[in-house]
Amino acid sequence: ACKQLNQVELSDCEIYASCEPCPMCFGAIHLSRIKRLVYGAKAEAAIAIGFDDFIADALRGTSFYQKAHLEIKRADGSGAVIAEQVFEKTKAKFQMY
């Protein structure tokens, strides 16, 4: 998006993700000043297929996410259900550990 818009600040943009972002992705979203994040599956779905998200769990209890001035929302209805189903169906295929 930065390349397409020829700017590093994306304050007029929204991002849609299949899963709640990891801390590194969240940092990139925050630095680009994206105003809204909508995700499908919760981080636990990614953890179930082997992604280590203990850092995200630790940060969730702090003001780190609140200080980002970013609206974070889980997708409603079928979007969230589909994202969870995809992670569940691919769990065995992508099991890392």
A tleap script that builds the chain and sets N, CA, C and O, in Angstrom:
source leaprc.protein.ff14SB
mol = sequence {
  NALA CYS LYS GLN LEU ASN GLN VAL GLU LEU
  SER ASP CYS GLU ILE TYR ALA SER CYS GLU
  PRO CYS PRO MET CYS PHE GLY ALA ILE HIE
  LEU SER ARG ILE LYS ARG LEU VAL TYR GLY
  ALA LYS ALA GLU ALA ALA ILE ALA ILE GLY
  PHE ASP ASP PHE ILE ALA ASP ALA LEU ARG
  GLY THR SER PHE TYR GLN LYS ALA HIE LEU
  GLU ILE LYS ARG ALA ASP GLY SER GLY ALA
  VAL ILE ALA GLU GLN VAL PHE GLU LYS THR
  LYS ALA LYS PHE GLN MET CTYR
}
set mol.1.N position { 0.829 -1.184 0.000 }
set mol.1.CA position { 0.000 0.000 0.000 }
set mol.1.C position { 0.879 1.257 0.000 }
set mol.1.O position { 0.584 2.233 -0.690 }
set mol.2.N position { 1.961 1.217 0.782 }
set mol.2.CA position { 2.857 2.383 0.834 }
set mol.2.C position { 3.421 2.687 -0.546 }
set mol.2.O position { 3.486 3.845 -0.961 }
set mol.3.N position { 3.826 1.646 -1.249 }
set mol.3.CA position { 4.392 1.828 -2.588 }
set mol.3.C position { 3.327 2.344 -3.550 }
set mol.3.O position { 3.580 3.261 -4.331 }
set mol.4.N position { 2.150 1.761 -3.491 }
set mol.4.CA position { 1.060 2.161 -4.385 }
set mol.4.C position { 0.665 3.622 -4.161 }
set mol.4.O position { 0.410 4.355 -5.116 }
set mol.5.N position { 0.618 4.035 -2.904 }
set mol.5.CA position { 0.217 5.406 -2.565 }
set mol.5.C position { 1.393 6.377 -2.525 }
set mol.5.O position { 1.208 7.587 -2.393 }
set mol.6.N position { 2.608 5.831 -2.640 }
set mol.6.CA position { 3.832 6.626 -2.617 }
set mol.6.C position { 3.947 7.461 -1.335 }
set mol.6.O position { 4.287 8.643 -1.366 }
set mol.7.N position { 3.653 6.802 -0.211 }
set mol.7.CA position { 3.786 7.448 1.096 }
set mol.7.C position { 3.894 6.368 2.167 }
set mol.7.O position { 3.426 5.245 1.976 }
set mol.8.N position { 4.507 6.710 3.282 }
set mol.8.CA position { 4.667 5.728 4.356 }
set mol.8.C position { 3.535 5.788 5.372 }
set mol.8.O position { 3.311 4.820 6.098 }
set mol.9.N position { 2.830 6.889 5.434 }
set mol.9.CA position { 1.716 6.999 6.372 }
set mol.9.C position { 0.422 6.584 5.683 }
set mol.9.O position { 0.067 7.100 4.623 }
set mol.10.N position { -0.269 5.645 6.307 }
set mol.10.CA position { -1.502 5.105 5.736 }
set mol.10.C position { -2.698 5.419 6.634 }
set mol.10.O position { -3.556 4.566 6.866 }
set mol.11.N position { -2.741 6.637 7.127 }
set mol.11.CA position { -3.761 7.007 8.111 }
set mol.11.C position { -5.182 6.989 7.559 }
set mol.11.O position { -6.135 6.989 8.338 }
set mol.12.N position { -5.349 6.974 6.272 }
set mol.12.CA position { -6.684 6.885 5.674 }
set mol.12.C position { -7.035 5.460 5.269 }
set mol.12.O position { -8.013 5.238 4.556 }
set mol.13.N position { -6.241 4.501 5.719 }
set mol.13.CA position { -6.424 3.110 5.293 }
set mol.13.C position { -6.909 2.219 6.428 }
set mol.13.O position { -6.761 2.536 7.608 }
set mol.14.N position { -7.490 1.102 6.032 }
set mol.14.CA position { -7.889 0.043 6.954 }
set mol.14.C position { -7.187 -1.221 6.497 }
set mol.14.O position { -6.855 -1.361 5.320 }
set mol.15.N position { -6.960 -2.146 7.426 }
set mol.15.CA position { -6.342 -3.419 7.065 }
set mol.15.C position { -7.244 -4.553 7.543 }
set mol.15.O position { -7.792 -4.511 8.644 }
set mol.16.N position { -7.383 -5.559 6.697 }
set mol.16.CA position { -8.176 -6.741 7.015 }
set mol.16.C position { -7.232 -7.928 7.010 }
set mol.16.O position { -6.502 -8.144 6.042 }
set mol.17.N position { -7.244 -8.692 8.084 }
set mol.17.CA position { -6.319 -9.817 8.235 }
set mol.17.C position { -7.092 -11.076 8.602 }
set mol.17.O position { -8.145 -11.018 9.237 }
set mol.18.N position { -6.547 -12.210 8.190 }
set mol.18.CA position { -7.207 -13.478 8.500 }
set mol.18.C position { -7.120 -13.805 9.982 }
set mol.18.O position { -7.956 -14.537 10.510 }
set mol.19.N position { -6.101 -13.259 10.660 }
set mol.19.CA position { -5.883 -13.589 12.065 }
set mol.19.C position { -5.439 -12.341 12.829 }
set mol.19.O position { -4.902 -11.398 12.248 }
set mol.20.N position { -5.671 -12.356 14.110 }
set mol.20.CA position { -5.190 -11.301 14.998 }
set mol.20.C position { -3.677 -11.177 14.794 }
set mol.20.O position { -2.991 -12.199 14.779 }
set mol.21.N position { -3.136 -9.974 14.638 }
set mol.21.CA position { -1.723 -9.846 14.293 }
set mol.21.C position { -0.767 -10.196 15.431 }
set mol.21.O position { -1.068 -10.008 16.610 }
set mol.22.N position { 0.388 -10.709 15.038 }
set mol.22.CA position { 1.457 -10.950 15.999 }
set mol.22.C position { 2.054 -9.585 16.373 }
set mol.22.O position { 1.749 -8.587 15.721 }
set mol.23.N position { 2.886 -9.527 17.397 }
set mol.23.CA position { 3.466 -8.236 17.795 }
set mol.23.C position { 4.263 -7.543 16.683 }
set mol.23.O position { 4.224 -6.317 16.578 }
set mol.24.N position { 4.979 -8.302 15.857 }
set mol.24.CA position { 5.767 -7.677 14.798 }
set mol.24.C position { 4.848 -7.059 13.737 }
set mol.24.O position { 5.088 -5.939 13.287 }
set mol.25.N position { 3.809 -7.778 13.342 }
set mol.25.CA position { 2.850 -7.234 12.379 }
set mol.25.C position { 2.117 -6.036 12.975 }
set mol.25.O position { 1.881 -5.037 12.297 }
set mol.26.N position { 1.762 -6.152 14.255 }
set mol.26.CA position { 1.093 -5.040 14.919 }
set mol.26.C position { 1.986 -3.800 14.901 }
set mol.26.O position { 1.504 -2.687 14.687 }
set mol.27.N position { 3.280 -3.991 15.126 }
set mol.27.CA position { 4.218 -2.869 15.094 }
set mol.27.C position { 4.243 -2.189 13.734 }
set mol.27.O position { 4.257 -0.961 13.651 }
set mol.28.N position { 4.247 -2.983 12.666 }
set mol.28.CA position { 4.242 -2.418 11.314 }
set mol.28.C position { 2.941 -1.660 11.047 }
set mol.28.O position { 2.947 -0.588 10.442 }
set mol.29.N position { 1.833 -2.229 11.505 }
set mol.29.CA position { 0.538 -1.561 11.347 }
set mol.29.C position { 0.542 -0.233 12.099 }
set mol.29.O position { 0.091 0.786 11.578 }
set mol.30.N position { 1.047 -0.253 13.308 }
set mol.30.CA position { 1.109 0.960 14.136 }
set mol.30.C position { 1.998 2.026 13.491 }
set mol.30.O position { 1.614 3.193 13.422 }
set mol.31.N position { 3.175 1.631 13.023 }
set mol.31.CA position { 4.107 2.594 12.433 }
set mol.31.C position { 3.559 3.229 11.160 }
set mol.31.O position { 3.889 4.372 10.845 }
set mol.32.N position { 2.725 2.497 10.429 }
set mol.32.CA position { 2.160 3.050 9.198 }
set mol.32.C position { 0.938 3.930 9.473 }
set mol.32.O position { 0.398 4.560 8.564 }
set mol.33.N position { 0.513 3.964 10.733 }
set mol.33.CA position { -0.610 4.808 11.170 }
set mol.33.C position { -1.953 4.385 10.562 }
set mol.33.O position { -2.857 5.206 10.407 }
set mol.34.N position { -2.072 3.109 10.222 }
set mol.34.CA position { -3.358 2.595 9.756 }
set mol.34.C position { -4.376 2.831 10.863 }
set mol.34.O position { -4.072 2.644 12.041 }
set mol.35.N position { -5.585 3.241 10.486 }
set mol.35.CA position { -6.562 3.647 11.507 }
set mol.35.C position { -7.440 2.521 12.018 }
set mol.35.O position { -7.994 2.624 13.113 }
set mol.36.N position { -7.582 1.440 11.246 }
set mol.36.CA position { -8.515 0.386 11.657 }
set mol.36.C position { -8.008 -0.972 11.208 }
set mol.36.O position { -7.570 -1.146 10.071 }
set mol.37.N position { -8.076 -1.931 12.123 }
set mol.37.CA position { -7.687 -3.312 11.860 }
set mol.37.C position { -8.889 -4.205 12.128 }
set mol.37.O position { -9.485 -4.147 13.204 }
set mol.38.N position { -9.243 -5.029 11.152 }
set mol.38.CA position { -10.311 -6.009 11.320 }
set mol.38.C position { -9.691 -7.374 11.060 }
set mol.38.O position { -9.089 -7.598 10.010 }
set mol.39.N position { -9.836 -8.286 12.018 }
set mol.39.CA position { -9.247 -9.618 11.858 }
set mol.39.C position { -10.317 -10.685 11.975 }
set mol.39.O position { -11.378 -10.465 12.559 }
set mol.40.N position { -10.019 -11.850 11.407 }
set mol.40.CA position { -10.966 -12.954 11.435 }
set mol.40.C position { -10.786 -13.847 12.639 }
set mol.40.O position { -11.603 -13.826 13.560 }
set mol.41.N position { -9.728 -14.629 12.642 }
set mol.41.CA position { -9.497 -15.604 13.707 }
set mol.41.C position { -8.713 -14.979 14.855 }
set mol.41.O position { -7.906 -14.072 14.652 }
set mol.42.N position { -8.959 -15.470 16.045 }
set mol.42.CA position { -8.203 -15.022 17.216 }
set mol.42.C position { -6.797 -15.623 17.169 }
set mol.42.O position { -6.559 -16.600 16.459 }
set mol.43.N position { -5.881 -15.044 17.918 }
set mol.43.CA position { -4.495 -15.515 17.955 }
set mol.43.C position { -4.406 -16.980 18.359 }
set mol.43.O position { -3.490 -17.681 17.929 }
set mol.44.N position { -5.334 -17.450 19.171 }
set mol.44.CA position { -5.315 -18.845 19.612 }
set mol.44.C position { -5.391 -19.814 18.436 }
set mol.44.O position { -4.873 -20.928 18.519 }
set mol.45.N position { -6.030 -19.402 17.345 }
set mol.45.CA position { -6.094 -20.260 16.158 }
set mol.45.C position { -4.701 -20.439 15.558 }
set mol.45.O position { -4.346 -21.540 15.136 }
set mol.46.N position { -3.920 -19.377 15.517 }
set mol.46.CA position { -2.551 -19.472 15.006 }
set mol.46.C position { -1.667 -20.257 15.965 }
set mol.46.O position { -0.805 -21.024 15.536 }
set mol.47.N position { -1.883 -20.066 17.255 }
set mol.47.CA position { -1.118 -20.816 18.255 }
set mol.47.C position { -1.367 -22.308 18.088 }
set mol.47.O position { -0.453 -23.117 18.248 }
set mol.48.N position { -2.610 -22.669 17.765 }
set mol.48.CA position { -2.978 -24.079 17.611 }
set mol.48.C position { -2.238 -24.763 16.473 }
set mol.48.O position { -2.082 -25.984 16.486 }
set mol.49.N position { -1.773 -23.987 15.475 }
set mol.49.CA position { -1.010 -24.608 14.390 }
set mol.49.C position { 0.488 -24.392 14.553 }
set mol.49.O position { 1.263 -24.663 13.636 }
set mol.50.N position { 0.892 -23.905 15.719 }
set mol.50.CA position { 2.312 -23.868 16.020 }
set mol.50.C position { 2.963 -22.512 16.132 }
set mol.50.O position { 4.146 -22.435 16.465 }
set mol.51.N position { 2.244 -21.441 15.870 }
set mol.51.CA position { 2.839 -20.127 16.027 }
set mol.51.C position { 2.953 -19.813 17.508 }
set mol.51.O position { 1.994 -19.990 18.260 }
set mol.52.N position { 4.110 -19.353 17.924 }
set mol.52.CA position { 4.359 -19.043 19.325 }
set mol.52.C position { 3.964 -17.595 19.566 }
set mol.52.O position { 4.641 -16.678 19.101 }
set mol.53.N position { 2.896 -17.390 20.275 }
set mol.53.CA position { 2.371 -16.045 20.453 }
set mol.53.C position { 2.391 -15.595 21.907 }
set mol.53.O position { 1.569 -14.775 22.313 }
set mol.54.N position { 3.334 -16.130 22.704 }
set mol.54.CA position { 3.367 -15.761 24.113 }
set mol.54.C position { 3.629 -14.277 24.306 }
set mol.54.O position { 3.186 -13.700 25.299 }
set mol.55.N position { 4.343 -13.645 23.377 }
set mol.55.CA position { 4.611 -12.210 23.490 }
set mol.55.C position { 3.308 -11.434 23.336 }
set mol.55.O position { 3.059 -10.481 24.073 }
set mol.56.N position { 2.484 -11.838 22.385 }
set mol.56.CA position { 1.197 -11.163 22.191 }
set mol.56.C position { 0.327 -11.311 23.426 }
set mol.56.O position { -0.360 -10.369 23.820 }
set mol.57.N position { 0.352 -12.490 24.038 }
set mol.57.CA position { -0.424 -12.698 25.261 }
set mol.57.C position { 0.032 -11.734 26.352 }
set mol.57.O position { -0.795 -11.179 27.076 }
set mol.58.N position { 1.329 -11.535 26.471 }
set mol.58.CA position { 1.868 -10.635 27.490 }
set mol.58.C position { 1.485 -9.185 27.199 }
set mol.58.O position { 1.146 -8.434 28.113 }
set mol.59.N position { 1.540 -8.796 25.928 }
set mol.59.CA position { 1.227 -7.420 25.563 }
set mol.59.C position { -0.254 -7.099 25.693 }
set mol.59.O position { -0.625 -5.956 25.963 }
set mol.60.N position { -1.102 -8.105 25.501 }
set mol.60.CA position { -2.541 -7.888 25.571 }
set mol.60.C position { -2.964 -7.336 26.930 }
set mol.60.O position { -3.960 -6.618 27.027 }
set mol.61.N position { -2.230 -7.660 27.956 }
set mol.61.CA position { -2.569 -7.193 29.293 }
set mol.61.C position { -2.008 -5.819 29.621 }
set mol.61.O position { -2.186 -5.338 30.740 }
set mol.62.N position { -1.341 -5.182 28.681 }
set mol.62.CA position { -0.734 -3.874 28.915 }
set mol.62.C position { -1.457 -2.807 28.101 }
set mol.62.O position { -2.431 -3.096 27.406 }
set mol.63.N position { -0.978 -1.593 28.194 }
set mol.63.CA position { -1.585 -0.509 27.414 }
set mol.63.C position { -0.948 -0.371 26.035 }
set mol.63.O position { -1.255 0.576 25.311 }
set mol.64.N position { -0.060 -1.303 25.657 }
set mol.64.CA position { 0.629 -1.227 24.363 }
set mol.64.C position { -0.363 -1.086 23.215 }
set mol.64.O position { -0.215 -0.204 22.370 }
set mol.65.N position { -1.371 -1.951 23.182 }
set mol.65.CA position { -2.337 -1.913 22.090 }
set mol.65.C position { -3.217 -0.666 22.153 }
set mol.65.O position { -3.569 -0.105 21.115 }
set mol.66.N position { -3.572 -0.230 23.349 }
set mol.66.CA position { -4.428 0.938 23.479 }
set mol.66.C position { -3.717 2.220 23.047 }
set mol.66.O position { -4.357 3.139 22.535 }
set mol.67.N position { -2.420 2.287 23.245 }
set mol.67.CA position { -1.661 3.486 22.896 }
set mol.67.C position { -1.485 3.650 21.393 }
set mol.67.O position { -1.022 4.698 20.943 }
set mol.68.N position { -1.836 2.659 20.622 }
set mol.68.CA position { -1.606 2.701 19.182 }
set mol.68.C position { -2.583 3.604 18.440 }
set mol.68.O position { -2.375 3.888 17.260 }
set mol.69.N position { -3.638 4.057 19.096 }
set mol.69.CA position { -4.656 4.880 18.437 }
set mol.69.C position { -5.194 4.170 17.200 }
set mol.69.O position { -5.345 4.760 16.131 }
set mol.70.N position { -5.470 2.910 17.380 }
set mol.70.CA position { -5.919 2.052 16.292 }
set mol.70.C position { -7.183 1.341 16.737 }
set mol.70.O position { -7.229 0.755 17.819 }
set mol.71.N position { -8.193 1.394 15.910 }
set mol.71.CA position { -9.408 0.639 16.211 }
set mol.71.C position { -9.155 -0.819 15.833 }
set mol.71.O position { -8.842 -1.117 14.680 }
set mol.72.N position { -9.289 -1.711 16.784 }
set mol.72.CA position { -9.077 -3.138 16.542 }
set mol.72.C position { -10.401 -3.841 16.762 }
set mol.72.O position { -11.010 -3.726 17.826 }
set mol.73.N position { -10.841 -4.569 15.750 }
set mol.73.CA position { -12.158 -5.186 15.807 }
set mol.73.C position { -12.099 -6.571 15.183 }
set mol.73.O position { -11.477 -6.768 14.139 }
set mol.74.N position { -12.742 -7.513 15.822 }
set mol.74.CA position { -12.863 -8.839 15.237 }
set mol.74.C position { -14.000 -8.803 14.227 }
set mol.74.O position { -15.035 -8.181 14.465 }
set mol.75.N position { -13.801 -9.468 13.108 }
set mol.75.CA position { -14.837 -9.528 12.078 }
set mol.75.C position { -16.121 -10.099 12.668 }
set mol.75.O position { -16.084 -10.958 13.549 }
set mol.76.N position { -17.233 -9.620 12.183 }
set mol.76.CA position { -18.531 -10.100 12.647 }
set mol.76.C position { -19.014 -11.263 11.788 }
set mol.76.O position { -18.606 -11.414 10.636 }
set mol.77.N position { -19.862 -12.054 12.347 }
set mol.77.CA position { -20.604 -13.064 11.607 }
set mol.77.C position { -19.778 -14.063 10.842 }
set mol.77.O position { -18.833 -14.651 11.369 }
set mol.78.N position { -20.147 -14.248 9.584 }
set mol.78.CA position { -19.559 -15.321 8.786 }
set mol.78.C position { -18.068 -15.124 8.525 }
set mol.78.O position { -17.345 -16.109 8.376 }
set mol.79.N position { -17.591 -13.890 8.467 }
set mol.79.CA position { -16.166 -13.659 8.241 }
set mol.79.C position { -15.309 -14.267 9.332 }
set mol.79.O position { -14.293 -14.902 9.050 }
set mol.80.N position { -15.711 -14.078 10.565 }
set mol.80.CA position { -14.970 -14.639 11.699 }
set mol.80.C position { -15.094 -16.151 11.725 }
set mol.80.O position { -14.120 -16.850 12.003 }
set mol.81.N position { -16.275 -16.658 11.440 }
set mol.81.CA position { -16.497 -18.107 11.437 }
set mol.81.C position { -15.648 -18.773 10.365 }
set mol.81.O position { -15.025 -19.804 10.620 }
set mol.82.N position { -15.620 -18.200 9.179 }
set mol.82.CA position { -14.827 -18.765 8.083 }
set mol.82.C position { -13.345 -18.760 8.438 }
set mol.82.O position { -12.656 -19.752 8.198 }
set mol.83.N position { -12.842 -17.672 9.003 }
set mol.83.CA position { -11.427 -17.605 9.383 }
set mol.83.C position { -11.084 -18.688 10.391 }
set mol.83.O position { -10.054 -19.349 10.259 }
set mol.84.N position { -11.922 -18.879 11.389 }
set mol.84.CA position { -11.687 -19.936 12.385 }
set mol.84.C position { -11.716 -21.315 11.728 }
set mol.84.O position { -10.901 -22.173 12.065 }
set mol.85.N position { -12.640 -21.538 10.800 }
set mol.85.CA position { -12.750 -22.830 10.122 }
set mol.85.C position { -11.517 -23.114 9.278 }
set mol.85.O position { -11.043 -24.249 9.236 }
set mol.86.N position { -10.998 -22.103 8.613 }
set mol.86.CA position { -9.789 -22.286 7.798 }
set mol.86.C position { -8.633 -22.723 8.678 }
set mol.86.O position { -7.927 -23.673 8.341 }
set mol.87.N position { -8.428 -22.047 9.797 }
set mol.87.CA position { -7.347 -22.437 10.703 }
set mol.87.C position { -7.558 -23.850 11.227 }
set mol.87.O position { -6.605 -24.622 11.323 }
set mol.88.N position { -8.783 -24.192 11.564 }
set mol.88.CA position { -9.070 -25.530 12.092 }
set mol.88.C position { -8.800 -26.611 11.044 }
set mol.88.O position { -8.228 -27.653 11.363 }
set mol.89.N position { -9.209 -26.369 9.801 }
set mol.89.CA position { -9.031 -27.363 8.737 }
set mol.89.C position { -7.574 -27.513 8.321 }
set mol.89.O position { -7.174 -28.578 7.852 }
set mol.90.N position { -6.778 -26.467 8.483 }
set mol.90.CA position { -5.377 -26.533 8.065 }
set mol.90.C position { -4.427 -26.826 9.217 }
set mol.90.O position { -3.213 -26.878 9.022 }
set mol.91.N position { -4.963 -27.016 10.398 }
set mol.91.CA position { -4.134 -27.237 11.589 }
set mol.91.C position { -3.150 -28.385 11.389 }
set mol.91.O position { -1.958 -28.226 11.652 }
set mol.92.N position { -3.624 -29.522 10.935 }
set mol.92.CA position { -2.752 -30.690 10.765 }
set mol.92.C position { -1.712 -30.456 9.671 }
set mol.92.O position { -0.566 -30.886 9.805 }
set mol.93.N position { -2.093 -29.793 8.612 }
set mol.93.CA position { -1.187 -29.561 7.482 }
set mol.93.C position { -0.010 -28.664 7.859 }
set mol.93.O position { 1.113 -28.884 7.405 }
set mol.94.N position { -0.265 -27.668 8.678 }
set mol.94.CA position { 0.765 -26.696 9.001 }
set mol.94.C position { 1.329 -26.825 10.407 }
set mol.94.O position { 2.020 -25.927 10.887 }
set mol.95.N position { 1.041 -27.926 11.059 }
set mol.95.CA position { 1.549 -28.121 12.418 }
set mol.95.C position { 3.073 -28.044 12.403 }
set mol.95.O position { 3.728 -28.828 11.716 }
set mol.96.N position { 3.632 -27.117 13.146 }
set mol.96.CA position { 5.077 -26.904 13.155 }
set mol.96.C position { 5.773 -27.741 14.211 }
set mol.96.O position { 6.947 -28.075 14.047 }
set mol.97.N position { 5.099 -28.084 15.271 }
set mol.97.CA position { 5.749 -28.766 16.383 }
set mol.97.C position { 5.079 -30.081 16.674 }
set mol.97.O position { 5.495 -30.798 17.585 }
savepdb mol mol.pdb
quit
